[in-house]
PDB file of C-alpha atoms in Angstrom:
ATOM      1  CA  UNK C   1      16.894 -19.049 -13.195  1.00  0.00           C
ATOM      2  CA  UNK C   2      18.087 -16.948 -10.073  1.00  0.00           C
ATOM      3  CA  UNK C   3      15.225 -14.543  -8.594  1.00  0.00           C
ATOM      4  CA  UNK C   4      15.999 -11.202  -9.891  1.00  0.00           C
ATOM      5  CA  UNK C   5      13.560  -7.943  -8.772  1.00  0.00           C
ATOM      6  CA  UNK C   6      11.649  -5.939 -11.456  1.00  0.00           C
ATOM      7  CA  UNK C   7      12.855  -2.939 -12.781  1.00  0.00           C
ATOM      8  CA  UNK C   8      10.447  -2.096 -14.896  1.00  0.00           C
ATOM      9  CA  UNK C   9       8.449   1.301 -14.195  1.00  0.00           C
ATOM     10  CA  UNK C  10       5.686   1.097 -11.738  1.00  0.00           C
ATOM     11  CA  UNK C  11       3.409   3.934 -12.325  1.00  0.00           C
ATOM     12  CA  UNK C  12       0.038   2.235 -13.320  1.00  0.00           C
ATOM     13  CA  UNK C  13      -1.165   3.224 -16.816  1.00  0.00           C
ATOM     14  CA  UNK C  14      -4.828   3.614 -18.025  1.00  0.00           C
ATOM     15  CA  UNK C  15      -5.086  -0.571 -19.338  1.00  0.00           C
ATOM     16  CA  UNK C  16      -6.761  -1.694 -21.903  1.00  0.00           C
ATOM     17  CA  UNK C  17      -9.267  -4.582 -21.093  1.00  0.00           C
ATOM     18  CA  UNK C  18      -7.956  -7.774 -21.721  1.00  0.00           C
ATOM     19  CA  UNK C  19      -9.293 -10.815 -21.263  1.00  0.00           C
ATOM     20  CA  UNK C  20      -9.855 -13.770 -18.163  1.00  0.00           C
ATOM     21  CA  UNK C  21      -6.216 -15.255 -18.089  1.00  0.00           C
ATOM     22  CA  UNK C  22      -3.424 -14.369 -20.643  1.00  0.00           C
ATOM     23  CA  UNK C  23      -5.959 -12.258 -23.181  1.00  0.00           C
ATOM     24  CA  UNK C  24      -8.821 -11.994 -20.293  1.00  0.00           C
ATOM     25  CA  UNK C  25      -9.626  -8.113 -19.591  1.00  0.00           C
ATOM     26  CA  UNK C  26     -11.290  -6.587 -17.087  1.00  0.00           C
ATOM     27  CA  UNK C  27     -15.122  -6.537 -17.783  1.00  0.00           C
ATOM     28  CA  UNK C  28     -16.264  -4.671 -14.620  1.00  0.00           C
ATOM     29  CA  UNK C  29     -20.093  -4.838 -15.837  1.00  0.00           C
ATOM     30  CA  UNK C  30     -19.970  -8.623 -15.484  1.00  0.00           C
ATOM     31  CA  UNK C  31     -18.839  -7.994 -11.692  1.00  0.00           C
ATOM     32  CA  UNK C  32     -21.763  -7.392 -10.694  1.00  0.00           C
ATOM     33  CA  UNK C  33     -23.451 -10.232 -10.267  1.00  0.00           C
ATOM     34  CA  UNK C  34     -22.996 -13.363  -7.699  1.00  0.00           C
ATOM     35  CA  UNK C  35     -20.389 -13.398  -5.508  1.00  0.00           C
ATOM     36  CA  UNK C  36     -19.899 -17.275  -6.686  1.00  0.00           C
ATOM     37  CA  UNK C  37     -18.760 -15.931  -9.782  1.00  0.00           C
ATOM     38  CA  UNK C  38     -16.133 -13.361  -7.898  1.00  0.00           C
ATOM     39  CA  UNK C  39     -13.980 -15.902  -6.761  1.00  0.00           C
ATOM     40  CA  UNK C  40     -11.169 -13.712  -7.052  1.00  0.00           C
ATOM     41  CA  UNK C  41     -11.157 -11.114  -9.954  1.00  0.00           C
ATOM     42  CA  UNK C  42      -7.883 -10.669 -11.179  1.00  0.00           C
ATOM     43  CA  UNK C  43      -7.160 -10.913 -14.544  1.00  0.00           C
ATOM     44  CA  UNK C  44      -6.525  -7.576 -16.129  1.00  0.00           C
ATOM     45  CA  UNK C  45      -4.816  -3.917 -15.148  1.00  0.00           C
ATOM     46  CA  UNK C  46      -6.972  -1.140 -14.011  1.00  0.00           C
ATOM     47  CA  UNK C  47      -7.688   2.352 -15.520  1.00  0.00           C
ATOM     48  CA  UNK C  48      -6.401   4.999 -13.671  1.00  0.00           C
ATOM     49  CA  UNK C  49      -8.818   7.080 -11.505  1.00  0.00           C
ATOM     50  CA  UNK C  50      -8.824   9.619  -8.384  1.00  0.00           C
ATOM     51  CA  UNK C  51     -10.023   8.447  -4.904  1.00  0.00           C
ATOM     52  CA  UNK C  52     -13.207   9.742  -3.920  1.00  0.00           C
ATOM     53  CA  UNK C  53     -12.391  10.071  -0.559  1.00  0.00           C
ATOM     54  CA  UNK C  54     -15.938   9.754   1.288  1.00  0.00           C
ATOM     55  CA  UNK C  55     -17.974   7.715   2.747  1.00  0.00           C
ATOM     56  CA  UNK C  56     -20.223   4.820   0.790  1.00  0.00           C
ATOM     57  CA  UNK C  57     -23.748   3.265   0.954  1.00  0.00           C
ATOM     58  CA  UNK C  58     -23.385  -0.658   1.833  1.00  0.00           C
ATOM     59  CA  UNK C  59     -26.366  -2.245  -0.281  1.00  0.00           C
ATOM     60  CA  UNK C  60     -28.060  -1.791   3.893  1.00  0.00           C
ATOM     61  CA  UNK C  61     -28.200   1.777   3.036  1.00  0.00           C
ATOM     62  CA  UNK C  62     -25.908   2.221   5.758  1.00  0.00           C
ATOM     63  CA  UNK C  63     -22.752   4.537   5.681  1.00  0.00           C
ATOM     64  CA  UNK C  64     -19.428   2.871   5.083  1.00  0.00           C
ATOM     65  CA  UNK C  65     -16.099   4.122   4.919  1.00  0.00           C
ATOM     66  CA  UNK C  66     -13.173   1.892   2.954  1.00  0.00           C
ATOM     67  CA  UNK C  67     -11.083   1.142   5.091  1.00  0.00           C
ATOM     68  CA  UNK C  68      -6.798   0.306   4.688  1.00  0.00           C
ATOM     69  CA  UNK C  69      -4.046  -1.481   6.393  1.00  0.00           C
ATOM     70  CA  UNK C  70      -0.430  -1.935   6.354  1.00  0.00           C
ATOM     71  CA  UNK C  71       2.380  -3.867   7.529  1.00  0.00           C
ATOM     72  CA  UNK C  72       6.236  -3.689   6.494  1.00  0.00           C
ATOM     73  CA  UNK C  73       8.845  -5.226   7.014  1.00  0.00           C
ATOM     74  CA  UNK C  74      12.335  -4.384   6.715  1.00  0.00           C
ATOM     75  CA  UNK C  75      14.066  -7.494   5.402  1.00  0.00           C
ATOM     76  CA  UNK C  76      17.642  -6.297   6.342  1.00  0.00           C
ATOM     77  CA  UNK C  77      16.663  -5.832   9.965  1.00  0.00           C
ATOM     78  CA  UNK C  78      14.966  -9.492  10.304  1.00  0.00           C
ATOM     79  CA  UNK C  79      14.754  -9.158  14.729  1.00  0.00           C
ATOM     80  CA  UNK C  80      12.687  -6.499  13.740  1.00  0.00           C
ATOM     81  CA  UNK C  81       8.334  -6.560  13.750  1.00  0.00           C
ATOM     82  CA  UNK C  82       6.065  -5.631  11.325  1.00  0.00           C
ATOM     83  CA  UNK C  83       4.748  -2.584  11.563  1.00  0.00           C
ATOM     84  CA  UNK C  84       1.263  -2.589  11.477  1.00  0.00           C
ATOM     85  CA  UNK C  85      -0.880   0.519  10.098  1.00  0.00           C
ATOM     86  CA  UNK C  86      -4.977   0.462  10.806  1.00  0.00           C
ATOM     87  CA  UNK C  87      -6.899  -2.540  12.241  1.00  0.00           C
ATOM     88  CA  UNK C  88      -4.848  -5.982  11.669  1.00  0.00           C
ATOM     89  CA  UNK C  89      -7.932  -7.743  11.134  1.00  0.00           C
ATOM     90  CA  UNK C  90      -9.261 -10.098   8.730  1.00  0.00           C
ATOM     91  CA  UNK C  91     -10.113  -9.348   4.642  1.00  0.00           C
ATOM     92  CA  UNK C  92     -11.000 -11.156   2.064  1.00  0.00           C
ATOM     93  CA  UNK C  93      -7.922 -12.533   0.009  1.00  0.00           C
ATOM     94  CA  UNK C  94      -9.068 -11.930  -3.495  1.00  0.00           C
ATOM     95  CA  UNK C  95      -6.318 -13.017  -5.846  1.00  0.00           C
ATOM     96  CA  UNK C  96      -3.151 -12.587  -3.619  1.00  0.00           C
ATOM     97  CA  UNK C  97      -4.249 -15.578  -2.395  1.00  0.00           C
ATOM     98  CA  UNK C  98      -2.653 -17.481  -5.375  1.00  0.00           C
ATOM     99  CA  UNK C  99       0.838 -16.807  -3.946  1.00  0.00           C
ATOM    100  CA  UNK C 100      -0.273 -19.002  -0.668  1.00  0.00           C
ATOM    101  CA  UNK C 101      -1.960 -21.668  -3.441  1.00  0.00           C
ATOM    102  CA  UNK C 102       1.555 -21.738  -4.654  1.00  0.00           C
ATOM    103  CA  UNK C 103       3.128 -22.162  -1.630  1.00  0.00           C
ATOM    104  CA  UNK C 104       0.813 -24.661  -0.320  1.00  0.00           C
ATOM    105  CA  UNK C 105       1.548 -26.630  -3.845  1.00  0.00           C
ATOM    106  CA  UNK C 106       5.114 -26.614  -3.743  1.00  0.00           C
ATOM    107  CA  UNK C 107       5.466 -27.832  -0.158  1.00  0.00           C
ATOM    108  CA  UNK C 108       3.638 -31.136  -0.888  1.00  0.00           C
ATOM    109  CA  UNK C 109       5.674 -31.376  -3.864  1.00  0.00           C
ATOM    110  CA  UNK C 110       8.210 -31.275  -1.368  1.00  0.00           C
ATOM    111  CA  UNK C 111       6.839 -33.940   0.663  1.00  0.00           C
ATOM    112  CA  UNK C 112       6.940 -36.319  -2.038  1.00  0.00           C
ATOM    113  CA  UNK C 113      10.462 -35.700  -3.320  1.00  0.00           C
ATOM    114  CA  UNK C 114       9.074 -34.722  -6.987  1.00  0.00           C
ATOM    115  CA  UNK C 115       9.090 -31.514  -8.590  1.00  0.00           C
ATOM    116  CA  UNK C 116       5.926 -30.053  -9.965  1.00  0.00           C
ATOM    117  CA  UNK C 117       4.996 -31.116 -13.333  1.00  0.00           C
ATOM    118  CA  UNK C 118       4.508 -29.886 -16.435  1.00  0.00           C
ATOM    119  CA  UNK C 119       1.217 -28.940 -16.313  1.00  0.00           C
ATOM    120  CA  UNK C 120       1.401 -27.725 -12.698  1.00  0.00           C
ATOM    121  CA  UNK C 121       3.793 -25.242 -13.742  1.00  0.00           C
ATOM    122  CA  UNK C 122       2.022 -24.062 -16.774  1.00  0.00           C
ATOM    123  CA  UNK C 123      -0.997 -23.331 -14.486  1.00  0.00           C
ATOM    124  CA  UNK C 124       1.208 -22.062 -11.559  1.00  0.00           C
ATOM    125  CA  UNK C 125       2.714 -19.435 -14.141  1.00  0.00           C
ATOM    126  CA  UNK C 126      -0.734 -18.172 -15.490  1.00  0.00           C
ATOM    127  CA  UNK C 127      -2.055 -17.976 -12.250  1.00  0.00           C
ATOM    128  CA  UNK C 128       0.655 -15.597 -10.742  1.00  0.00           C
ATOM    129  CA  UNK C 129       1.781 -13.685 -13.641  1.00  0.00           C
ATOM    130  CA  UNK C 130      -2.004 -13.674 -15.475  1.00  0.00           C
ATOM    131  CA  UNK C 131      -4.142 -13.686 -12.066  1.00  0.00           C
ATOM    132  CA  UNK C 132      -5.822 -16.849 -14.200  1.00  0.00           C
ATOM    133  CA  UNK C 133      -8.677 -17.966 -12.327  1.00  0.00           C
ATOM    134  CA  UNK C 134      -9.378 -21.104 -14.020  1.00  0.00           C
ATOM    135  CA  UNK C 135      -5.859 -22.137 -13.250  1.00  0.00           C
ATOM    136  CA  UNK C 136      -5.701 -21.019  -9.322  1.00  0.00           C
ATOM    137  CA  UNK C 137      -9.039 -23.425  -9.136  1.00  0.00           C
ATOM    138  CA  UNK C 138      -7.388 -26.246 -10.574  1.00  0.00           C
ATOM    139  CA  UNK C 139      -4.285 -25.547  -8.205  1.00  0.00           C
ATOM    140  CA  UNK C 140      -6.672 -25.237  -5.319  1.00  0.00           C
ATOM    141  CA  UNK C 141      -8.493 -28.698  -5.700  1.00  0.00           C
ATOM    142  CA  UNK C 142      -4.964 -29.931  -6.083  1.00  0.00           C
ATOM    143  CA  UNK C 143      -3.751 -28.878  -2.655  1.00  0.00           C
ATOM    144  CA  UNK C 144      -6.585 -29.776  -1.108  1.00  0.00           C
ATOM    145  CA  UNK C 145      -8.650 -26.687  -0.793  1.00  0.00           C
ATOM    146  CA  UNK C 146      -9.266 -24.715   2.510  1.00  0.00           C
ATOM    147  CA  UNK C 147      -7.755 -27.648   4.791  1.00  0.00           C
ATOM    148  CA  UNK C 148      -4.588 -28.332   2.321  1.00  0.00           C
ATOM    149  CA  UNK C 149      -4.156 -24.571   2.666  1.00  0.00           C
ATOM    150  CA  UNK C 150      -4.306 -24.552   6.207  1.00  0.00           C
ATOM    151  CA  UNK C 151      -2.154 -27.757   6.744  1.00  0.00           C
ATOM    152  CA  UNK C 152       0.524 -25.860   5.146  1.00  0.00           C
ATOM    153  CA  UNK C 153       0.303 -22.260   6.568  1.00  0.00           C
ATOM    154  CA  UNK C 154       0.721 -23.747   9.857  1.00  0.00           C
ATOM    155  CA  UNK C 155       4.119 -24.990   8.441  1.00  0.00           C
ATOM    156  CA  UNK C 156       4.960 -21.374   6.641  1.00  0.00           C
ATOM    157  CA  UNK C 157       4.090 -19.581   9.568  1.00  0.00           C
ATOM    158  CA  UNK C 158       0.064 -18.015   8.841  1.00  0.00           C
ATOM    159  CA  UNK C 159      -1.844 -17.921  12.145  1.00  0.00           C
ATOM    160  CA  UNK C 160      -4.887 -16.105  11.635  1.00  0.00           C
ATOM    161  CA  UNK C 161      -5.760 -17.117   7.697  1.00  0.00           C
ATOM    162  CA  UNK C 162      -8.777 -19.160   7.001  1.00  0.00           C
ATOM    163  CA  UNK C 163      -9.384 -20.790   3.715  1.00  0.00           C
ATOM    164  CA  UNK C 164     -12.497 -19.697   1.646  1.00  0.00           C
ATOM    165  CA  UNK C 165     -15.118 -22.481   1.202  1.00  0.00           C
ATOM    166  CA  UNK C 166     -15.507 -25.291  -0.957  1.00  0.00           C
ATOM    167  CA  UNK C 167     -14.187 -23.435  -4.115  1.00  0.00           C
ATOM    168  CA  UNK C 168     -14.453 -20.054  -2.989  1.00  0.00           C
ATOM    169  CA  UNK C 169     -10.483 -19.410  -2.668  1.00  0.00           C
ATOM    170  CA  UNK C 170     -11.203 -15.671  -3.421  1.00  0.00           C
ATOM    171  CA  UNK C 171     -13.134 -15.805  -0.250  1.00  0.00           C
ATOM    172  CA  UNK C 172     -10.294 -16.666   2.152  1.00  0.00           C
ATOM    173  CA  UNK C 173      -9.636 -14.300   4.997  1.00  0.00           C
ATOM    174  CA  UNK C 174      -5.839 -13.140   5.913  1.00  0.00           C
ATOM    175  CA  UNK C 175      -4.671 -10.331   8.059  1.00  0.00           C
ATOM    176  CA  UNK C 176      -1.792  -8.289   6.821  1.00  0.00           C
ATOM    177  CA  UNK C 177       0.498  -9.489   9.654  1.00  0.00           C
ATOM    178  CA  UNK C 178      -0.325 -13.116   8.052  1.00  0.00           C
ATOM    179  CA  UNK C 179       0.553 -11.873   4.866  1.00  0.00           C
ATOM    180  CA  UNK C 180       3.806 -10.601   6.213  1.00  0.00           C
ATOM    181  CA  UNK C 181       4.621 -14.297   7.650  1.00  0.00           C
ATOM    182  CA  UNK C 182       3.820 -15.754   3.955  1.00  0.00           C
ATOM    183  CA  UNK C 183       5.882 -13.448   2.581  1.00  0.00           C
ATOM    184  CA  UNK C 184       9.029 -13.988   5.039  1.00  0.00           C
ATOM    185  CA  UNK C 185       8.685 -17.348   3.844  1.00  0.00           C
ATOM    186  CA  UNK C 186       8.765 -16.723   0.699  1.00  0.00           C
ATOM    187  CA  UNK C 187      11.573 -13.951   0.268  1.00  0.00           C
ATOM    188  CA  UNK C 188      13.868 -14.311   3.236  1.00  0.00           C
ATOM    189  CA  UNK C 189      17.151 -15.256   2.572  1.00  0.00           C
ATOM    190  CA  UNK C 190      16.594 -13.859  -1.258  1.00  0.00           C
ATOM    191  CA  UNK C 191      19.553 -11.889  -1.531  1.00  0.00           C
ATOM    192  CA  UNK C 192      18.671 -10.076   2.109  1.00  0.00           C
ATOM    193  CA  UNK C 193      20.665 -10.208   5.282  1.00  0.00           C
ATOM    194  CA  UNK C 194      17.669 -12.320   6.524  1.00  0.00           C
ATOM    195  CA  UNK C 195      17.700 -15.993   6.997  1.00  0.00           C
ATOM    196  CA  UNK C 196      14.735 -17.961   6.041  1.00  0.00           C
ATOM    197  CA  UNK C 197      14.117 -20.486   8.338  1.00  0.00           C
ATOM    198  CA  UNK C 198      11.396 -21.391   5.580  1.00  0.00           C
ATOM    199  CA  UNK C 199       9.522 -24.802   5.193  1.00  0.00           C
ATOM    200  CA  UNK C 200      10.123 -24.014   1.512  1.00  0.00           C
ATOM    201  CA  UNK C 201      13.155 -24.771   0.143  1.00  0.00           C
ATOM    202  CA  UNK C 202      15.638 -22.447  -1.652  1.00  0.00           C
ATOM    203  CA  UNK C 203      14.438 -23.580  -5.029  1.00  0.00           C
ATOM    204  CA  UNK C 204      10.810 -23.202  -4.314  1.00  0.00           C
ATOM    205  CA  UNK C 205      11.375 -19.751  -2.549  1.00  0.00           C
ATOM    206  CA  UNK C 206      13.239 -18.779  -6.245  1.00  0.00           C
ATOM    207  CA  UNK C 207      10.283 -20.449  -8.185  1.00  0.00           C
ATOM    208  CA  UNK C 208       7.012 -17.887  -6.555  1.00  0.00           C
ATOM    209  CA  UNK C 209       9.754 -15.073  -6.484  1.00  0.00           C
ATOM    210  CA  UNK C 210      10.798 -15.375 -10.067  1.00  0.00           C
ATOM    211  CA  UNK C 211       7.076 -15.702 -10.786  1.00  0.00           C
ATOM    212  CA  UNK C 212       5.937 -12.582  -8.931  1.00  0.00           C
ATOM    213  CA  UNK C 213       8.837  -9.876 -10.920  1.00  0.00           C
ATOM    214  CA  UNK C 214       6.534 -10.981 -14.255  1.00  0.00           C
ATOM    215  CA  UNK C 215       3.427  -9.867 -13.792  1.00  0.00           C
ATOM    216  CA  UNK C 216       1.440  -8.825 -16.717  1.00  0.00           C
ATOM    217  CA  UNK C 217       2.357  -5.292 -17.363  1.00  0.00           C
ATOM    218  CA  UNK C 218      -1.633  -3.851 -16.780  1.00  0.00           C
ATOM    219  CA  UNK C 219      -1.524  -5.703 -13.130  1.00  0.00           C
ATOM    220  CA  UNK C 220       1.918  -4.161 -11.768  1.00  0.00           C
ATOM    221  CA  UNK C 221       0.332  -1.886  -9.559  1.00  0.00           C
ATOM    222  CA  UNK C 222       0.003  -1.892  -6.014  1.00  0.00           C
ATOM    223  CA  UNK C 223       3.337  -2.112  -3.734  1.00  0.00           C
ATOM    224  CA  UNK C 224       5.475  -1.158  -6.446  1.00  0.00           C
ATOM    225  CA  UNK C 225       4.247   1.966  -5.948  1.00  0.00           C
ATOM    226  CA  UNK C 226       6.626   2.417  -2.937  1.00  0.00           C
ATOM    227  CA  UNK C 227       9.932   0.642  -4.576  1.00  0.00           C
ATOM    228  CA  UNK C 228      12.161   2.881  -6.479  1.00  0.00           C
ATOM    229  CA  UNK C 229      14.259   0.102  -7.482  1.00  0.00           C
ATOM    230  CA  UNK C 230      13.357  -3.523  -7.988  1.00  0.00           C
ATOM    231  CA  UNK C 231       9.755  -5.354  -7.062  1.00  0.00           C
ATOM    232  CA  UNK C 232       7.856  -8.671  -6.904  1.00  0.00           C
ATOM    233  CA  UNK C 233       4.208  -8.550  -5.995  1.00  0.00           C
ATOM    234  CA  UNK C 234       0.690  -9.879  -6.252  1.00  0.00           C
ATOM    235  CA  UNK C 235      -2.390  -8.135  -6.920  1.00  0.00           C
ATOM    236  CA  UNK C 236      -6.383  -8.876  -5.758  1.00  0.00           C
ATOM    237  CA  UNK C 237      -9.242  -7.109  -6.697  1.00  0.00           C
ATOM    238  CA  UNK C 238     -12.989  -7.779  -6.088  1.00  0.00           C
ATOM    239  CA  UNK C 239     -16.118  -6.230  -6.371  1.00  0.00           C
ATOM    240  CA  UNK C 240     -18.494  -7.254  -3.790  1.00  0.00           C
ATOM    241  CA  UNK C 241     -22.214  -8.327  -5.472  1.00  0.00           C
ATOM    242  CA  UNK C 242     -24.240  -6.905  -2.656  1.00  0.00           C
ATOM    243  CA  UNK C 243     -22.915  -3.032  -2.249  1.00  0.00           C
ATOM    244  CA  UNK C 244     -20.911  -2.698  -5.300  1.00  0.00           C
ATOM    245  CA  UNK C 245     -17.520  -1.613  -3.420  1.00  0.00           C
ATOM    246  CA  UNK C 246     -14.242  -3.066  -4.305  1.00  0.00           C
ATOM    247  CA  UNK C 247     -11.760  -5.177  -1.600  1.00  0.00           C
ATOM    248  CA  UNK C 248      -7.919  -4.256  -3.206  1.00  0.00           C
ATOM    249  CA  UNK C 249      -5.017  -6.221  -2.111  1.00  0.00           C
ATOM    250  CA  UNK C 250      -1.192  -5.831  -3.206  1.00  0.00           C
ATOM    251  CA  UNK C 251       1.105  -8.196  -1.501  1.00  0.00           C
ATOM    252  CA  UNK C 252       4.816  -8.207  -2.511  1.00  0.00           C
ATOM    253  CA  UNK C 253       8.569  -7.048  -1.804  1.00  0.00           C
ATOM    254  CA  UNK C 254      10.072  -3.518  -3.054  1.00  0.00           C
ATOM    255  CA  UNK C 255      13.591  -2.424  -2.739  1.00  0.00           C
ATOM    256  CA  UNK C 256      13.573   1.446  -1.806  1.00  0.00           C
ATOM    257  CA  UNK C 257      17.487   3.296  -0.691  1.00  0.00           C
ATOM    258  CA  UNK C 258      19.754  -0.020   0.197  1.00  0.00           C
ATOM    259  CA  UNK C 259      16.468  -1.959   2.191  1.00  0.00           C
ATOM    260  CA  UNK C 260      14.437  -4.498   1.236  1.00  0.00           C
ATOM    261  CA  UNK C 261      10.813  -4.436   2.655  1.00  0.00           C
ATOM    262  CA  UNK C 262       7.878  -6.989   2.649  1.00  0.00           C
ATOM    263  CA  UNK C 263       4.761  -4.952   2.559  1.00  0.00           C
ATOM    264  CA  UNK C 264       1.369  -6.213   2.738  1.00  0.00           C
ATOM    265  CA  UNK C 265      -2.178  -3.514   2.178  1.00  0.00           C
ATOM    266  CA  UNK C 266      -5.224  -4.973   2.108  1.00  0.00           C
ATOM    267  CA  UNK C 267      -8.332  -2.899   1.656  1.00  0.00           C
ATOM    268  CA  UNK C 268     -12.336  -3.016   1.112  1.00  0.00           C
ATOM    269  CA  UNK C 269     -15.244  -0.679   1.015  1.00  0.00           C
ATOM    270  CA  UNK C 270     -13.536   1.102  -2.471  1.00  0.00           C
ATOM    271  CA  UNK C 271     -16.208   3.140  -4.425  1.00  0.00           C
ATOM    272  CA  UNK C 272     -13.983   1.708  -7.398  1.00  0.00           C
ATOM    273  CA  UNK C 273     -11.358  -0.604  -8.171  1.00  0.00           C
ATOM    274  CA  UNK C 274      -9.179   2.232  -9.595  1.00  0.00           C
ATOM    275  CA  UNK C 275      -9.688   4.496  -6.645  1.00  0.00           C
ATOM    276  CA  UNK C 276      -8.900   1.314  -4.157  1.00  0.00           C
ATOM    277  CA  UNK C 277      -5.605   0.951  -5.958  1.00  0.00           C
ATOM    278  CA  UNK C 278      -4.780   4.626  -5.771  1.00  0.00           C
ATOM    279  CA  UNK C 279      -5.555   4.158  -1.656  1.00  0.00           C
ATOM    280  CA  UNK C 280      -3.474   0.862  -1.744  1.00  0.00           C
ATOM    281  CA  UNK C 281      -0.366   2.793  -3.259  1.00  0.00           C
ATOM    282  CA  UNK C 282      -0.223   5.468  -1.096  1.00  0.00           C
ATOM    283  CA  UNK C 283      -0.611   3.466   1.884  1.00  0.00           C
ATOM    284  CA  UNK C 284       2.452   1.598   0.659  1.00  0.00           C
ATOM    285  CA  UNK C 285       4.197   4.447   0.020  1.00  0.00           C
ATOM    286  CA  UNK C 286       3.242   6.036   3.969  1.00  0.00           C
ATOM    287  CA  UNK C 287       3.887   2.517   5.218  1.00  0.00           C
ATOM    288  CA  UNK C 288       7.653   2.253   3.705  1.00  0.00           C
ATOM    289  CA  UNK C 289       8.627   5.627   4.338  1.00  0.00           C
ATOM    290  CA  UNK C 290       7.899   5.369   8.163  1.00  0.00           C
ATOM    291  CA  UNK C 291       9.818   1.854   7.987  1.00  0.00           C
ATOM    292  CA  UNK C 292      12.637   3.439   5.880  1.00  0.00           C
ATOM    293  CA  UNK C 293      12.964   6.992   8.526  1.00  0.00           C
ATOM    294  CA  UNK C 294      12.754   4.006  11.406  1.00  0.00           C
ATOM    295  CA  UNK C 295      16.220   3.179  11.077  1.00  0.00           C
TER     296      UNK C 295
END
């Protein structure tokens, strides 16, 4: 089926708690304990909430402000850079990881001339659309872990992303330029005046973006936020063990007036995982408008 945005409405609603997976909600008093268990928490939408705006104590009792950044880029003007917005260094993946699991997956599917399987598909769909983290593990000991990851970023593009130990894919560190590079991969050439130059091919490109317009309806925040039109994302969120404070990533492309954008935030150092996604959507929203007035 051809990759079509979403147009459904993207202002986040107050969700109720699911459960892990397809049913999983969010059950923010059991993220609070090991950071072994916090692979990458991402399986329900978030309740709505203000941002706090100040500082935070890290579990050091020192002060720590959260901190954002952005990059965009404008799909229909592909000679163009990303622009960048705060400190391009590296955060912790948290969930949007999964799209690079995905990635990684389909290009040694490529390598062997098959198509993914049954069951790789059924886990590659609850993992995007349901942030399932029982499925991105399996998918991640399929690839190869960190150094299957790695093997294949170097093919999409990624410079400056790291794979999370052993099973700690959660724990993987990207920059938002990286992010940027997945995404061009991923989305260039989909209907843009962009060409791809992608390792993946046209039908694996259409596979992760048909997967990212169905997101579960309570985790369809994030870069939407700056589309007025159609949108295909992926969400991370995860609360750290040792302060408390919540990394939120949103990874995705938005349509806003006649452009296409890819736009990357990444965050950490949220006092909650409501207020992080509040910060995360209006940094989207800054980031697109500059890229939009830029020409």
């Amino acid at each position: 089926m051809p990759y079509r945005p979403n147009f459904r409405p993207t202002t986040p609603t107050a969700s109720t708690p699911g459960r892990r997976g397809r049913h999983a909600g969010l059950r923010v008093a059991l993220l609070t304990g090991a950071v072994a268990t916090l692979l990458a928490v991402g399986a329900a939408g978030p309740a709505a909430a203000a941002v706090t705006g100040t500082p935070e104590r890290s579990g050091a009792g020192t002060t720590r402000t959260a901190r954002v950044t952005t990059a965009v880029l404008d799909l229909d003007h592909p000679a163009r850079k990303p622009q960048v917005r705060g400190q391009d260094v590296p955060y912790d993946t948290a969930s949007i990881i999964k799209v690079d699991i995905l990635a990684a997956l389909l290009l040694q599917a490529q390598d062997t001339g098959h198509g993914l399987t049954p069951q790789e598909r059924t886990s590659a769909t609850a993992m995007i659309e349901h942030s399932d983290n029982d499925a991105a593990t399996a998918l991640w000991r399929q690839i190869g872990q960190a150094s299957g990851l790695e093997a294949a970023n170097k093919r999409l593009g990624l410079s400056s992303t790291v794979g999370g130990a052993g099973g700690m894919w959660g724990l993987t560190q990207t920059t938002a330029t990286d992010q940027i590079s997945l995404l061009h991969a991923v989305f260039a050439g989909g209907g843009t005046s962009s060409a791809s130059g992608s390792a993946l091919t046209e039908t694996s490109r259409n596979y992760i973006r048909t997967l990212m317009t169905r997101i579960a309806a309570g985790q369809s925040w994030g870069v939407s936020a700056a589309s007025d039109a159609g949108w295909a994302l992926k969400n991370g969120w995860l609360q750290r063990s040792t302060t408390g404070l919540w990394d939120i990533n949103s990874v995705g492309e938005v349509t806003s007036g006649t452009h296409h954008y890819l736009v990357a935030v990444l965050s950490d150092g949220n006092a909650s995982m409501a207020g992080g996604i509040a910060a995360v959507e209006r940094a989207a929203r800054t980031a697109v408008s500059s890229a939009g007035a830029a020409g």
